[in-house]
């Protein structure tokens, strides 16, 4: 791809707002490198930068007028490389290709590790076991250790030299100085200090070597430290690659090619060549190539790979479909509405990538420590050397303690503690349909104690459905539903559409004018005192209506067969048509309205014959979600613009005690602020345009991905699934990730705090220090990878 295309995908700006871009940083070997690059970038006028060592990426905000090239030049002047990254989709394709080919970095590290280990093992055995020390064994050890110290440790020496040229010190400086000092001291001992004599023997110890007449050699330390650090780097590189697999897998979900229809002729082309407005074919078992709208055909779409939702969704003409989902049923023709970087898959990847490139506030402490850690450690090492000599210890004992301080203090684990956990956590979230906008969100989830839930679209489906059908006298509920559905068929009102949809599914009554060829399973509802019907049928449609007329806000009327049918507000039927409800039906109206339902009265032949209750159905998982949220220590609050009765009915059904009803969009903001004023830390879950301001006001905004783009843009967390239990998973995952980060930081700090004094006191041999330092990094990365086993409350 061209540089301009890469820049367009990596840079976002608007008007006079700062330009935000991402840069791939090369040459970093530890957290100190990342801290140094970040410090240099932040010294540029008006620039704000955050450098992530684990992702090897910098997120930079440039003021208007500052050239991207200036930022790249600053990084290069610091001794590292910088370049604009490829778009996520193209990067995923490249990663997919690399997955099939060997990774050059891993191959190089593995080769150095294997050869260094093969040479180091005999050196260590000879140095630690006197029985193996044949005549002139020390010279054999020198021959074996020299390639390890020079060639095996060359990446550390080179990085230390490059940083020294720029007046900086990093973890590589500690390793290079420690290995070189051990090797040079051994050369002096062999050639000038008497250690090269015939019959020289040496014993191993985890402590610094005692005072002997003949100085010890530290070839095993120089070789073993090099090998251990190479092992740590190799495992770290593998783990970093594994922790990024979730994002690569997400991006690799999309189809690679697509069958486009041009004039009815099918043509196979790469997905990258697909344009908005193109019609394409999706056969059973194929992936939907891009976001679009179904033109023809019906099928079930399996979106589990993208949303984590296991139940396929039925789609037909006019329904939207999302790219990368699987067609599990029939043949579909889809028109493309969004392609490339505009698709939901690409936007998800961009959100995940941006979150991984950021830093959690808890990481700032580690960054500040890393920035000064290496110079302090070098100072402590020199202090150790001087103190041991001042206390009249032997030079070799003083040297051993000083080298152990250098090696044990390498801050690898400290630099990996946060970014590796963040990398794995956000990647696992993406696999489950949870998008974390930034690492600072993790801190918010820990503090939240109240969660405000919007009603429509969050706890309820947001679509009106028939909740009950009641009839009077000898009239069947199915007759009421069929006639009402017929006359409402010409209406565009949501309540009318719900009644029509239910009528189409219901089996027609024997006395109804609806005579189709379907065989339903019964009409859902109940007659006055007759009990609940047997379910929803599969039905055949509604009869034609003539003379249709709608009275806005009141109801509709029309001729169905020979019957003049009126459906609308009970008051309208009574006042306008003199159709009074019977006592039984009037009671059902009162009960339904008390539950917050919309009640439609239906009459014909001059009399009211029945009522239909229509309501926004509660999602079947809402009650479980509320219970799980309460189990996380959160107090649920229902917030809605609906009336108090409707809100209270939904709240009682899902188990929420605190209700705030009849609020306008600005009222939702005030409601959130009022809770915050009471000292509560508030999370808000919503999906509509009217929720956007409240989502932005809340301490933690959670948007249902099935909602509007405005709500999603205002939120901190986005849930791709419409299941409210996803909010539970989002908070659980965020808190788990934060716990892993804090656990990593604790062990990294505790390791250095405990190990440095031990090394200064001579309680750690440099050989043991090298092993401990390497495996501290492995522990941190392995601990972070535990997040890959995180499971949803649904068991997914």
PDB file of C-alpha atoms in Angstrom, residues 33 42 192 315 327 354 404 671 772:
ATOM      1  CA  UNK A  33      13.451   2.315  25.963  1.00  0.00           C
ATOM      2  CA  UNK A  42       6.658  14.828  24.874  1.00  0.00           C
ATOM      3  CA  UNK A 192      47.170 -12.253  35.381  1.00  0.00           C
ATOM      4  CA  UNK A 315     -32.879 -12.305   8.412  1.00  0.00           C
ATOM      5  CA  UNK A 327     -24.703 -17.674   6.612  1.00  0.00           C
ATOM      6  CA  UNK A 354      -6.242   1.943  20.077  1.00  0.00           C
ATOM      7  CA  UNK A 404      24.774  -9.511  41.024  1.00  0.00           C
ATOM      8  CA  UNK A 671     -30.234  12.077  36.982  1.00  0.00           C
ATOM      9  CA  UNK A 772      15.881 -15.089  38.692  1.00  0.00           C
TER      10      UNK A 772
END
